[in-house]
Short mmCIF file of C-alpha atoms in Angstrom, two decimals:
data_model
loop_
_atom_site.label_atom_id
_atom_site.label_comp_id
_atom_site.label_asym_id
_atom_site.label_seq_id
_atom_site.Cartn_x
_atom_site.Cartn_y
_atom_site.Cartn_z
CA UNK A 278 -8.47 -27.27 -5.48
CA UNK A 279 -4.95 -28.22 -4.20
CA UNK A 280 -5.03 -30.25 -8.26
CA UNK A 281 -5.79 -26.27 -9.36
CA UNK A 282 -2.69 -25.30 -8.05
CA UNK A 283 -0.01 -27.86 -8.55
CA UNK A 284 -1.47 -27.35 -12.13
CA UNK A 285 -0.14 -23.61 -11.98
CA UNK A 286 2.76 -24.61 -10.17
CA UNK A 287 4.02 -26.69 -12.76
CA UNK A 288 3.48 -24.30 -15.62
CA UNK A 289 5.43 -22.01 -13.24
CA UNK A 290 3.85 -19.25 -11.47
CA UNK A 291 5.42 -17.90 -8.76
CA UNK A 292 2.15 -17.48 -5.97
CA UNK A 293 -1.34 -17.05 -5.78
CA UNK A 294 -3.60 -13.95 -5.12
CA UNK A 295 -6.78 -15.35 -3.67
CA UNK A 296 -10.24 -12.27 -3.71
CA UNK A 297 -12.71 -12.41 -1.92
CA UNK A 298 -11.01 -15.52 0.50
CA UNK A 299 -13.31 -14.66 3.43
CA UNK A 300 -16.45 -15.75 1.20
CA UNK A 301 -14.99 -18.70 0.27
CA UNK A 302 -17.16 -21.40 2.19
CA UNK A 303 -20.60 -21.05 3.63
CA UNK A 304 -23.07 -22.80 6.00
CA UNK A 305 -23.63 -26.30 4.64
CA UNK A 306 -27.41 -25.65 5.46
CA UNK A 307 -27.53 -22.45 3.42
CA UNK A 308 -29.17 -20.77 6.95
CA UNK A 309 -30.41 -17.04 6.02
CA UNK A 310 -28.17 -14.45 7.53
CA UNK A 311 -30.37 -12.30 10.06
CA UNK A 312 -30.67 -8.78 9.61
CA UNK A 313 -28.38 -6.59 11.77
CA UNK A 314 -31.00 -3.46 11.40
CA UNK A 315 -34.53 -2.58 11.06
CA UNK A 316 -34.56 -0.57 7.68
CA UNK A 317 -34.27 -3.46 4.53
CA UNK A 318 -31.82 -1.98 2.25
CA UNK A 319 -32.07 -4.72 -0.77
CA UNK A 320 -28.93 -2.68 -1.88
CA UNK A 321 -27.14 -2.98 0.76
CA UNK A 322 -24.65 -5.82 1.46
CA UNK A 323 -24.07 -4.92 4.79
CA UNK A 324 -27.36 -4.61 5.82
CA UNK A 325 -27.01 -8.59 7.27
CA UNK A 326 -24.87 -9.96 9.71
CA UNK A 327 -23.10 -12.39 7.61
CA UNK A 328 -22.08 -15.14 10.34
CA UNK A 329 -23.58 -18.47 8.01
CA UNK A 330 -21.56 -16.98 4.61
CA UNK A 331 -18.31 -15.30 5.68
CA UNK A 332 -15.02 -15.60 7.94
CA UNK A 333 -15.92 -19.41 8.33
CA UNK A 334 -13.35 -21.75 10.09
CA UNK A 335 -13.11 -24.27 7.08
CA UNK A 336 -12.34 -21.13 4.95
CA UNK A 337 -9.27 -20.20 7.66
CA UNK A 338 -8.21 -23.73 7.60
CA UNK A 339 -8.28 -24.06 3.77
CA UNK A 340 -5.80 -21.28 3.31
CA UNK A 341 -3.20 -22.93 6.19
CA UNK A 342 -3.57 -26.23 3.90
CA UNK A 343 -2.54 -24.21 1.25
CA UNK A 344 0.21 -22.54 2.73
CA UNK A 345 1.56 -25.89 3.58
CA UNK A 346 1.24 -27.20 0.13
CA UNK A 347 3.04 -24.51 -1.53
CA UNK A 348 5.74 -24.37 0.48
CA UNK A 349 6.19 -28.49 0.52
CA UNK A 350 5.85 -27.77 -3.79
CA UNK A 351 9.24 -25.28 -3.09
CA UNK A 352 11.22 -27.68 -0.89
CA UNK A 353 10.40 -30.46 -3.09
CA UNK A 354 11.22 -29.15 -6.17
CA UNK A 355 14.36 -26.65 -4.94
CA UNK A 356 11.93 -23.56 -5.97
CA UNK A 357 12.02 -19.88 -4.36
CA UNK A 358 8.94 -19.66 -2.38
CA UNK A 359 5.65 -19.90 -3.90
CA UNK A 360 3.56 -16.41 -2.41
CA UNK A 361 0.42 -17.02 -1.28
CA UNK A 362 -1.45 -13.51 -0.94
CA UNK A 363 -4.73 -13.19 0.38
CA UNK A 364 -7.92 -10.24 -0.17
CA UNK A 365 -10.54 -9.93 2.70
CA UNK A 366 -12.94 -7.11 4.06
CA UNK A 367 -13.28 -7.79 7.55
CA UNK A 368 -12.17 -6.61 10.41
CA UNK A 369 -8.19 -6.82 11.91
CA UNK A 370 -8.79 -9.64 14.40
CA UNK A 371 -9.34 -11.74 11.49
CA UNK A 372 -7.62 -10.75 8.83
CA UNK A 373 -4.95 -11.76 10.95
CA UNK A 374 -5.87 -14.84 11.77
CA UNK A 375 -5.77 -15.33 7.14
CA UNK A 376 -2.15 -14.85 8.06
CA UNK A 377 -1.55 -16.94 11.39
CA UNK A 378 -4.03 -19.53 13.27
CA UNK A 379 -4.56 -18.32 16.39
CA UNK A 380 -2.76 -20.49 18.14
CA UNK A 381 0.46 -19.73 16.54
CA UNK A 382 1.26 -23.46 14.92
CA UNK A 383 -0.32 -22.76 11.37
CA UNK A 384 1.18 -20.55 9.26
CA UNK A 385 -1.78 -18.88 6.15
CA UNK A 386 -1.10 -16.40 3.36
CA UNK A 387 2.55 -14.62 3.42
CA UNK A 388 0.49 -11.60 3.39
CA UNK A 389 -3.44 -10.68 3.82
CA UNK A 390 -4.07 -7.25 2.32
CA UNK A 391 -3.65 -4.37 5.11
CA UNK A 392 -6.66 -2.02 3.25
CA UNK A 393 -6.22 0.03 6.64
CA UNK A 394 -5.20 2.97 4.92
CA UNK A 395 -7.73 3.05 2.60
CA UNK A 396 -10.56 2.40 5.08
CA UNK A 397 -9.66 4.37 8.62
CA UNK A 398 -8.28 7.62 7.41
CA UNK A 399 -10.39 10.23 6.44
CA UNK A 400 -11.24 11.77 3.42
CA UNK A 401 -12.10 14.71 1.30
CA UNK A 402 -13.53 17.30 1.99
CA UNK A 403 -11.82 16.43 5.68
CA UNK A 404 -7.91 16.94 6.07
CA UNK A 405 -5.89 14.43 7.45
CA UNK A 406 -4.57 14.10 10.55
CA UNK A 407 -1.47 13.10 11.61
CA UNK A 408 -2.49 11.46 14.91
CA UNK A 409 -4.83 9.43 12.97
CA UNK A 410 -2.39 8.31 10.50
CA UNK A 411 0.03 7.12 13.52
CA UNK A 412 -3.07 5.58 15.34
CA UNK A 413 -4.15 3.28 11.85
CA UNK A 414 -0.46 2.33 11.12
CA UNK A 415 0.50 1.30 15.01
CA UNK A 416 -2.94 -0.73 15.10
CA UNK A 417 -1.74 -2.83 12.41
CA UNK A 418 1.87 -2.96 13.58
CA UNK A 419 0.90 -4.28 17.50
CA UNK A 420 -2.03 -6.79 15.63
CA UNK A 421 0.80 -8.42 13.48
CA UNK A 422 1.71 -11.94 14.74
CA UNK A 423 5.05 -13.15 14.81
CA UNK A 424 6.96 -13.31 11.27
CA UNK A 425 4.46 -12.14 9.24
CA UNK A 426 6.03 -8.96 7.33
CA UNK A 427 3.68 -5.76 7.42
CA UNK A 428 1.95 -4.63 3.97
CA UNK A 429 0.16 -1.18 3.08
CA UNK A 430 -1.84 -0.57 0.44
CA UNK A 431 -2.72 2.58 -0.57
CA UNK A 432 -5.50 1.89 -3.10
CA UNK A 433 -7.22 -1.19 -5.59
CA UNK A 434 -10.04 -1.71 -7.57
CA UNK A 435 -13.15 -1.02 -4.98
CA UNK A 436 -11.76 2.24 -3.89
CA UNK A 437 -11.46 5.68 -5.21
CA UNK A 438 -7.32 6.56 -6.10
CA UNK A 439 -5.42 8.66 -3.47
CA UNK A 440 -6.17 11.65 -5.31
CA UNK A 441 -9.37 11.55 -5.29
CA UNK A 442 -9.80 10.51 -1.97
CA UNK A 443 -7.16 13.07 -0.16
CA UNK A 444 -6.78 15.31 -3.03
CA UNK A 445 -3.78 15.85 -5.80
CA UNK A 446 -1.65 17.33 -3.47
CA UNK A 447 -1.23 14.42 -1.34
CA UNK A 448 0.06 11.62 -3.84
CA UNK A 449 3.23 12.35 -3.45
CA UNK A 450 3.35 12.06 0.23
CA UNK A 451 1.18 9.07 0.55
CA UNK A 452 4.02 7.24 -2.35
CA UNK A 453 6.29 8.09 0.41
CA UNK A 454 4.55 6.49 3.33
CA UNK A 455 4.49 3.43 1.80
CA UNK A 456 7.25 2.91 0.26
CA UNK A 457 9.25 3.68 3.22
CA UNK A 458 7.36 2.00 6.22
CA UNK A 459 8.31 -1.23 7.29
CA UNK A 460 7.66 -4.29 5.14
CA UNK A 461 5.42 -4.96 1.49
CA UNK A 462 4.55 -1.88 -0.20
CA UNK A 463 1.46 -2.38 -2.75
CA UNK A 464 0.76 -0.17 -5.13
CA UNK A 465 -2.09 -0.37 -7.49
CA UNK A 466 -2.14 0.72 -11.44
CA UNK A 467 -1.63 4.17 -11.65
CA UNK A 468 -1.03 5.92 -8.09
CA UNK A 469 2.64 6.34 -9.72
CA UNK A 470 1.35 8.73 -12.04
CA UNK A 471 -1.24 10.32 -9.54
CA UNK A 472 -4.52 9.38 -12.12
CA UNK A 473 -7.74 10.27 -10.45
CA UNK A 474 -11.65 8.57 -10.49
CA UNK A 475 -13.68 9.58 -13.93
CA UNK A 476 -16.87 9.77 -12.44
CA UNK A 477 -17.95 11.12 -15.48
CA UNK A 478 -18.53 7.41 -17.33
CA UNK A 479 -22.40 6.97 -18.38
CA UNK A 480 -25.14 4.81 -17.25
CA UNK A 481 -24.76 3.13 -21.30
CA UNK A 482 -20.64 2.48 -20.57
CA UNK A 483 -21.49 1.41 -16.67
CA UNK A 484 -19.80 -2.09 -16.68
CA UNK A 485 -19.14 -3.01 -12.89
CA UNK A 486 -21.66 -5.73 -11.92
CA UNK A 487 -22.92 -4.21 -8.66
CA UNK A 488 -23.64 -0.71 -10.67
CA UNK A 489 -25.60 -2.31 -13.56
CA UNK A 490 -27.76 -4.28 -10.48
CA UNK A 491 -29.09 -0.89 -9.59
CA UNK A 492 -30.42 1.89 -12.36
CA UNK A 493 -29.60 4.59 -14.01
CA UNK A 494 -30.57 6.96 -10.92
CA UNK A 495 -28.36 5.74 -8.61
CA UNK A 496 -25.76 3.76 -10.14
CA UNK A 497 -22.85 6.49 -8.95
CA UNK A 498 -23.36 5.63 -5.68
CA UNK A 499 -22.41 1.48 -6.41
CA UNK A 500 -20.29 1.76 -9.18
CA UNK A 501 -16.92 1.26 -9.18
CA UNK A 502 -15.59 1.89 -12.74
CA UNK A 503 -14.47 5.05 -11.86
CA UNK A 504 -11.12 3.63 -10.17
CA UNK A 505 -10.89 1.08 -12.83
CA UNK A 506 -9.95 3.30 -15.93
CA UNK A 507 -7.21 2.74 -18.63
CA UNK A 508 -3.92 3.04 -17.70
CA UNK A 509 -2.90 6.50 -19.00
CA UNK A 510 0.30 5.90 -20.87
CA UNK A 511 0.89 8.62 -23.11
CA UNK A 512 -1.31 11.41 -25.09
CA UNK A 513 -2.32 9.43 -28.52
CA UNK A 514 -5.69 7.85 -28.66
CA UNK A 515 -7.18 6.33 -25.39
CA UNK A 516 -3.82 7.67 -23.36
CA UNK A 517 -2.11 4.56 -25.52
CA UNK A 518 -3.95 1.62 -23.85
CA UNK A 519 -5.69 0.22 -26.72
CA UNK A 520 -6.01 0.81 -30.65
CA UNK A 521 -9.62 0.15 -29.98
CA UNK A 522 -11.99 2.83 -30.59
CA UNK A 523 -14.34 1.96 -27.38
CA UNK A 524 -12.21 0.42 -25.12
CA UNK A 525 -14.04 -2.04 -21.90
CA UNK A 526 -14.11 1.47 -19.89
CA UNK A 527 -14.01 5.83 -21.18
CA UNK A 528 -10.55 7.13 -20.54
CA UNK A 529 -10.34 9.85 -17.87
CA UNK A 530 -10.39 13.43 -20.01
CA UNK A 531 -7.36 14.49 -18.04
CA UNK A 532 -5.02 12.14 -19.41
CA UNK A 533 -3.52 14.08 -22.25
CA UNK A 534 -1.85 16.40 -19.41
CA UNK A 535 -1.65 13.90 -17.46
CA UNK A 536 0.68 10.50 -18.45
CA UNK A 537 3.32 8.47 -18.07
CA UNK A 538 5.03 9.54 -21.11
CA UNK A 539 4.81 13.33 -20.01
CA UNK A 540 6.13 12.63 -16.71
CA UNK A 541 9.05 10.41 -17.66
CA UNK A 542 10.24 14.14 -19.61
CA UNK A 543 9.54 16.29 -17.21
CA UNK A 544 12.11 17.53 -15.08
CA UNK A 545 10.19 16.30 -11.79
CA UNK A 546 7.04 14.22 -11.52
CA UNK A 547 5.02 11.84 -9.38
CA UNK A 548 6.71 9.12 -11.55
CA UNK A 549 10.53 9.87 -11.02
CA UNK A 550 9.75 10.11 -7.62
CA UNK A 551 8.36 7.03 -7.36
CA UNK A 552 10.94 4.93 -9.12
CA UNK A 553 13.45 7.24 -6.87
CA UNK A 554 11.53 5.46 -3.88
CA UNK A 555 11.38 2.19 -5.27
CA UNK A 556 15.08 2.55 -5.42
CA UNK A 557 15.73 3.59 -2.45
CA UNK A 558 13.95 0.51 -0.64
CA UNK A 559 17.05 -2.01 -0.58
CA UNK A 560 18.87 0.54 1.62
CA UNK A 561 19.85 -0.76 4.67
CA UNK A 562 17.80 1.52 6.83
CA UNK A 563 14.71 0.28 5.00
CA UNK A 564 15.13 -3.10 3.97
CA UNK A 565 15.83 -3.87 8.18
CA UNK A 566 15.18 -0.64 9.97
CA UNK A 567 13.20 -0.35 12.98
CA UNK A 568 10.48 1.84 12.87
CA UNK A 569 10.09 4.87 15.14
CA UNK A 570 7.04 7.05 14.95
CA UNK A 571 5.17 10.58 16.18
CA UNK A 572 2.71 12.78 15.46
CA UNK A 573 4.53 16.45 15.92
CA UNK A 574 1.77 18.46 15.13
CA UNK A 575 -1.73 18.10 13.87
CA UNK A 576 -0.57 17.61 10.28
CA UNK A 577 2.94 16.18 10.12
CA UNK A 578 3.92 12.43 11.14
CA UNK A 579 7.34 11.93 10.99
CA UNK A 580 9.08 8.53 11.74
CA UNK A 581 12.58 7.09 11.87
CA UNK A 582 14.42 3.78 10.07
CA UNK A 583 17.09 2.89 12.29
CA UNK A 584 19.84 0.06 11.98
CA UNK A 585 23.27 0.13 14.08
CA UNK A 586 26.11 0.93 12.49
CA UNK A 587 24.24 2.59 9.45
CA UNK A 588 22.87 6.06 8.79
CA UNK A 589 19.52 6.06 9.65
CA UNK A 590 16.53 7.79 7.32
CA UNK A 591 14.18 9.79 8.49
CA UNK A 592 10.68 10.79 7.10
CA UNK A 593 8.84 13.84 7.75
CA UNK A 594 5.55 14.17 6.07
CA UNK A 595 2.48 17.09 5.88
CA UNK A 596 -0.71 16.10 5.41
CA UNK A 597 -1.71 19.47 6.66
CA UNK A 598 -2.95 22.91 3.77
CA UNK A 599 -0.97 24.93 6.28
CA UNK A 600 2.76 25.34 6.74
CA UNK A 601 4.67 23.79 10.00
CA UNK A 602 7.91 23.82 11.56
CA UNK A 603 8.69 20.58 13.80
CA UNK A 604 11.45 19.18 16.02
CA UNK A 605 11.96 15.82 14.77
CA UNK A 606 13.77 15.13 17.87
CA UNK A 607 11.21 12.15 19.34
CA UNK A 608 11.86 10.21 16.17
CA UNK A 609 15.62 10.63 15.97
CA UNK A 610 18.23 8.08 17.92
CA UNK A 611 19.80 9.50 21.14
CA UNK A 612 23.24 9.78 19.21
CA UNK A 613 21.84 11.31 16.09
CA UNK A 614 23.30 14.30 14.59
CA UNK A 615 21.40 17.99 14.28
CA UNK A 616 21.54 17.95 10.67
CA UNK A 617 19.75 15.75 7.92
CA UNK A 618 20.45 15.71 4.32
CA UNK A 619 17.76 15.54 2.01
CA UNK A 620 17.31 11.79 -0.26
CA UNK A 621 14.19 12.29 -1.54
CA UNK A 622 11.63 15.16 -1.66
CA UNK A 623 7.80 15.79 -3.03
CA UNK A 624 8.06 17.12 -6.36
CA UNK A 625 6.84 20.59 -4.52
CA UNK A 626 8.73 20.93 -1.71
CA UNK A 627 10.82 23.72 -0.91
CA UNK A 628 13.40 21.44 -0.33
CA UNK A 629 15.86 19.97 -2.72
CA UNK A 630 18.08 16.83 -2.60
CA UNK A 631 21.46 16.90 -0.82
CA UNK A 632 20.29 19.79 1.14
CA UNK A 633 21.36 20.43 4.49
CA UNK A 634 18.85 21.10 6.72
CA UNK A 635 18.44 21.45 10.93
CA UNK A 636 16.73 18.49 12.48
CA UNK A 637 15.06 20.60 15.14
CA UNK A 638 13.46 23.19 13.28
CA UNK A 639 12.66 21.36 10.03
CA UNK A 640 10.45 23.54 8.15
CA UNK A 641 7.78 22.22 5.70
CA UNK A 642 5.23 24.01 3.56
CA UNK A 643 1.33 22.44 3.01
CA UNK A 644 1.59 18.99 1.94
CA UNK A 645 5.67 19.01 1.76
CA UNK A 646 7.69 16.31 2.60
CA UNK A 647 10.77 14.52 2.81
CA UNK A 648 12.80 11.59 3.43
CA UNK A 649 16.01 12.81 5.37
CA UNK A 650 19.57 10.90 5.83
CA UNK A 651 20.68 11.18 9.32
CA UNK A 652 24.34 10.00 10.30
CA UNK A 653 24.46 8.45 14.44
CA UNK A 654 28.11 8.60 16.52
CA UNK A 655 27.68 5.40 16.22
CA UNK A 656 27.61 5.22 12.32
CA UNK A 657 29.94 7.91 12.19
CA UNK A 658 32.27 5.70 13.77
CA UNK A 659 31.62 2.14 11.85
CA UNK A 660 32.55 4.41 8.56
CA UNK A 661 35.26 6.07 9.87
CA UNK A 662 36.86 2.63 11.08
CA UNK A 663 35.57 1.39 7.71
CA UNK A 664 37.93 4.07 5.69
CA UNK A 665 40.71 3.29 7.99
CA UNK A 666 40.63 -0.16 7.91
CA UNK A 667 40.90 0.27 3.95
CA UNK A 668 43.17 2.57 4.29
CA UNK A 669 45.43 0.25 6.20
CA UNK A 670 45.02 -2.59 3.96
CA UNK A 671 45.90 -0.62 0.58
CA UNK A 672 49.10 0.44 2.66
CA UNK A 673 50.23 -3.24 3.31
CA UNK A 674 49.16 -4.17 0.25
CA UNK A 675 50.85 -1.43 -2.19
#
């Protein structure tokens, strides 16, 4: 395997994404998994407890060896580093260990795929919560060993999108939890532009694999072709993807309101906010920020990006269908200013950017929200010495 690589290393690819890594060796004696319930569900992966085909030790220790191999590849040839990215569904105790040994003196994938928010937090028809969106976010920070950057992914091919799984409303916000909380934000095709599941695709255009292994009764509840629709780039035939009369999978219906090429025109969309985020991440603040969070009422979760002698940004987001006012006072430094202005803003919210608005009685409307620039004494100061300093200089100088 390590042939497989060097192969692709030499052509030059940058890293690897590995699927399904946890699967990857199994019991040499091919033992039967034993049931882990009384009702046989043939259907049903998880009706075994997979200990003899999954989240094996050699698997673990074949991903270190790789680790170590691509990064002696970079030294040896005077290469950036070559990623090594990892895809498991398993539980947090060892997807960490896909990025760490236990012990602490093997290093595995740069990153294993956090799919907590995808998995923990609930969905339609529920509302969110904001306690439970602190609680799934803080369980993956403390789990984290040592030097291993944080990642969140919001969606990917075995999961419904964000909008259909917390509703239209929501994208924007959930764009803006990622891209501004510590470390790797992942984004899969399309949650830029907010596209939704088609669960309206046919038994006769069914093409996932564990779908067609059931029948034409029940096949909804397997399939997963509904997240896994053309990318919906403008209005002309099959949103632009493909010249192809019957592309691999239906188009979603709604994509001749809803595409890229619309939203790059319009005055504000899903889309300019997100390359307005995407921006945004090499500020200071973001790119090496601490991280300071609370849940200030059932719906909005605010948090904090702090770095001395730099402004610090500040996020305030509503998950909630109801309006709130909050005092984002717990998230805020000790030296922080009363007001915020506004960076960034869902393309609904009442508020606007370069706004002023009053830290302790920040108002936001159902599923507002904003990311906030926040000035500290102690920033105030750096700048101000900053201008003088300059100021001086050109004086001397001139």
């Amino acid at each position: 395997m390590t042939n497989v690589l060097k192969f692709w290393l030499d052509i030059g690819v940058d890293g690897f994404r590995v699927d399904a890594i946890n699967h990857l060796f199994e019991d040499p004696s091919f033992a039967d998994n034993p049931p882990n319930r009384e009702i046989y569900d043939p259907m049903d992966y998880s009706h075994f407890d997979t200990i003899y085909s999954k989240d094996l030790p050699k698997s673990y220790q074949q991903v270190y060896d790789w680790r170590k191999y691509l990064d002696s590849y970079a030294e040896e040839h005077g290469t950036d580093t070559k990623v090594l990215l990892t895809e498991a569904y398993t539980n947090i105790t060892n997807t960490m260990k896909w990025q760490m040994s236990e012990d602490g003196t093997q290093k595995g994938a740069h990153f294993s795929f956090n799919f907590n928010l995808i998995m923990e937090l609930k969905t339609l028809p529920d509302e969110l919560n904001a306690a439970d969106v602190k609680a799934t976010i803080d369980e993956w920070l403390e789990h984290l060993p040592d030097g291993v950057p944080p990642n969140w992914v919001l969606g990917n091919h075995d999961r419904p999108r964000v909008a259909s799984r917390f509703g239209v409303d929501l994208v924007d916000n959930m764009n803006i939890l990622v891209q501004t909380l510590p470390g790797v934000a992942v984004t899969y095709y399309g949650e830029e532009i907010g596209m939704e599941d088609f669960r309206g695709i046919s038994w006769e255009d069914t093409q996932d694999p564990q779908a067609c292994g059931s029948n034409e009764t029940v096949y909804q509840l397997y399939t997963r072709d509904p997240v896994r629709t053309p990318m919906q780039w403008d209005d002309t035939q099959n949103a632009g993807f493909s010249t192809n009369p019957s592309p691999w999978l239906p188009v979603h219906p709604d994509y001749v309101q809803n595409n890229l090429a619309q939203q790059k025109v319009a005055e504000t969309s899903t889309y300019k906010l997100f390359l307005d985020l995407v921006k945004l991440r090499i500020d200071h603040a973001l790119e090496y920020g601490d991280f300071k969070s609370e849940a200030l009422s059932n719906g909005v979760y605010a948090y904090s990006r702090n770095m001395e002698g730099h402004e610090s940004l500040v996020v305030a987001l509503n998950f909630a269908s109801t309006e709130a006012t909050v005092d984002l006072t717990p998230v805020l430094l000790e030296n922080s200013h009363s007001e915020g202005l506004v960076e960034l803003a869902t393309t609904k919210s009442i508020h606007k950017r370069d706004d002023v608005v009053n830290l302790r009685t920040l108002t936001l409307q159902q599923y507002d929200g904003v990311i906030l620039r926040v000035n500290s004494s102690a920033a105030t100061i750096f700048i101000s010495s900053f201008a003088l300093l300059l100021v001086v200089l050109k004086t001397l100088l001139y």
